[in-house]
Backbone as CSV, one residue per row, in Angstrom:
resi,resn,N_x,N_y,N_z,CA_x,CA_y,CA_z,C_x,C_y,C_z
1,UNK,-9.741,-0.411,20.388,-8.830,-1.356,19.775,-7.412,-0.808,19.755
2,UNK,-7.232,0.422,19.332,-5.891,0.974,19.272,-5.253,1.077,20.661
3,UNK,-5.979,1.524,21.699,-5.334,1.604,23.007,-4.761,0.275,23.498
4,UNK,-5.238,-0.843,22.986,-4.689,-2.125,23.421,-3.232,-2.288,22.991
5,UNK,-2.790,-1.455,22.043,-1.395,-1.517,21.607,-0.534,-0.473,22.320
6,UNK,-1.136,0.349,23.178,-0.423,1.402,23.892,0.034,0.913,25.257
7,UNK,1.036,1.597,25.773,1.419,1.392,27.157,0.408,2.088,28.051
8,UNK,0.345,1.718,29.316,-0.644,2.298,30.239,-0.593,3.820,30.329
9,UNK,0.584,4.415,30.152,0.713,5.870,30.268,0.009,6.619,29.137
10,UNK,-0.212,5.978,27.993,-0.872,6.631,26.857,-2.377,6.384,26.817
11,UNK,-2.847,5.339,27.447,-4.263,4.962,27.349,-5.176,6.032,27.934
12,UNK,-4.832,6.600,29.087,-5.703,7.581,29.746,-5.981,8.801,28.891
13,UNK,-5.012,9.254,28.108,-5.198,10.451,27.309,-5.623,10.200,25.874
14,UNK,-5.862,8.940,25.525,-6.196,8.621,24.138,-7.513,9.286,23.734
15,UNK,-7.474,10.081,22.681,-8.672,10.722,22.145,-8.962,12.106,22.679
16,UNK,-8.247,12.560,23.700,-8.557,13.872,24.273,-8.254,15.021,23.325
17,UNK,-7.442,14.779,22.295,-7.106,15.843,21.353,-8.113,15.969,20.211
18,UNK,-9.191,15.190,20.225,-10.242,15.330,19.220,-11.210,16.422,19.667
19,UNK,-11.933,17.045,18.737,-12.898,18.074,19.129,-13.956,17.573,20.120
20,UNK,-14.290,16.296,20.057,-15.261,15.760,21.018,-14.628,15.430,22.361
21,UNK,-13.296,15.450,22.419,-12.598,15.250,23.680,-12.521,13.813,24.160
22,UNK,-12.788,12.875,23.277,-12.738,11.465,23.669,-12.513,10.615,22.430
23,UNK,-12.112,9.385,22.666,-11.943,8.437,21.560,-13.309,7.977,21.066
24,UNK,-13.394,7.690,19.783,-14.626,7.136,19.227,-14.816,5.693,19.666
25,UNK,-16.050,5.300,19.777,-16.385,3.933,20.149,-16.696,3.127,18.885
26,UNK,-16.467,1.822,18.913,-16.727,1.001,17.719,-18.127,1.193,17.139
27,UNK,-19.130,1.315,17.971,-20.494,1.491,17.467,-20.648,2.811,16.705
28,UNK,-19.810,3.795,17.021,-19.893,5.090,16.354,-19.259,5.087,14.970
29,UNK,-18.367,4.182,14.702,-17.697,4.142,13.405,-18.103,2.942,12.558
30,UNK,-18.811,2.002,13.135,-19.169,0.760,12.438,-19.977,1.009,11.169
31,UNK,-20.917,1.939,11.204,-21.760,2.182,10.032,-20.940,2.609,8.818
32,UNK,-19.880,3.381,9.046,-19.028,3.802,7.928,-18.305,2.606,7.317
33,UNK,-17.819,1.703,8.151,-17.144,0.508,7.644,-18.119,-0.367,6.859
34,UNK,-19.308,-0.521,7.393,-20.322,-1.336,6.711,-20.683,-0.696,5.375
35,UNK,-20.853,0.626,5.355,-21.174,1.318,4.111,-20.074,1.104,3.071
36,UNK,-18.825,1.305,3.464,-17.730,1.171,2.500,-17.569,-0.257,1.980
37,UNK,-18.019,-1.219,2.748,-17.949,-2.621,2.321,-19.177,-3.044,1.526
38,UNK,-20.155,-2.156,1.405,-21.410,-2.509,0.756,-21.409,-2.179,-0.735
39,UNK,-22.419,-2.669,-1.411,-22.596,-2.385,-2.839,-22.866,-0.902,-3.080
40,UNK,-23.436,-0.203,-2.112,-23.716,1.230,-2.276,-22.435,2.042,-2.447
41,UNK,-21.320,1.525,-1.992,-20.048,2.235,-2.110,-19.210,1.725,-3.277
42,UNK,-19.806,0.977,-4.174,-19.036,0.348,-5.254,-18.397,1.345,-6.214
43,UNK,-18.902,2.570,-6.276,-18.349,3.560,-7.202,-17.468,4.582,-6.478
44,UNK,-17.245,4.384,-5.203,-16.398,5.278,-4.425,-14.954,4.817,-4.552
45,UNK,-14.094,5.763,-4.881,-12.677,5.433,-5.059,-11.824,6.652,-4.731
46,UNK,-10.726,6.432,-4.037,-9.751,7.485,-3.813,-10.213,8.640,-2.958
47,UNK,-11.010,8.382,-1.971,-11.446,9.448,-1.079,-11.184,9.045,0.363
48,UNK,-11.153,10.020,1.225,-10.993,9.775,2.653,-12.316,10.087,3.328
49,UNK,-12.832,9.141,4.049,-14.053,9.341,4.826,-13.605,9.663,6.243
50,UNK,-13.681,10.925,6.604,-13.155,11.367,7.897,-14.092,11.057,9.042
51,UNK,-13.816,10.020,9.752,-14.584,9.664,10.955,-13.667,9.993,12.118
52,UNK,-13.629,11.283,12.458,-12.575,11.796,13.311,-13.061,12.426,14.605
53,UNK,-14.354,12.503,14.817,-14.839,13.162,16.018,-14.964,14.660,15.861
54,UNK,-14.840,15.149,14.658,-15.004,16.576,14.400,-13.938,17.118,13.472
55,UNK,-14.133,18.320,12.955,-13.186,18.912,12.023,-11.798,19.078,12.635
56,UNK,-10.798,18.839,11.843,-9.431,19.060,12.277,-8.882,18.044,13.240
57,UNK,-9.568,16.926,13.424,-9.134,15.958,14.422,-8.063,15.020,13.900
58,UNK,-7.768,15.043,12.617,-6.748,14.118,12.122,-5.502,14.804,11.704
């Protein structure tokens, strides 16, 4: 989704700076979004859920 807002010169390298060496795919992050939107996350507040492809990726 984000690369659609980039110029062609940035798309090829998008995600290479993550520890996994690639951009995350929607299916890989969808469960976190669903969890945060669910009743199970109703008591979660003020935290960052790092879905970054590995430590230090953000």
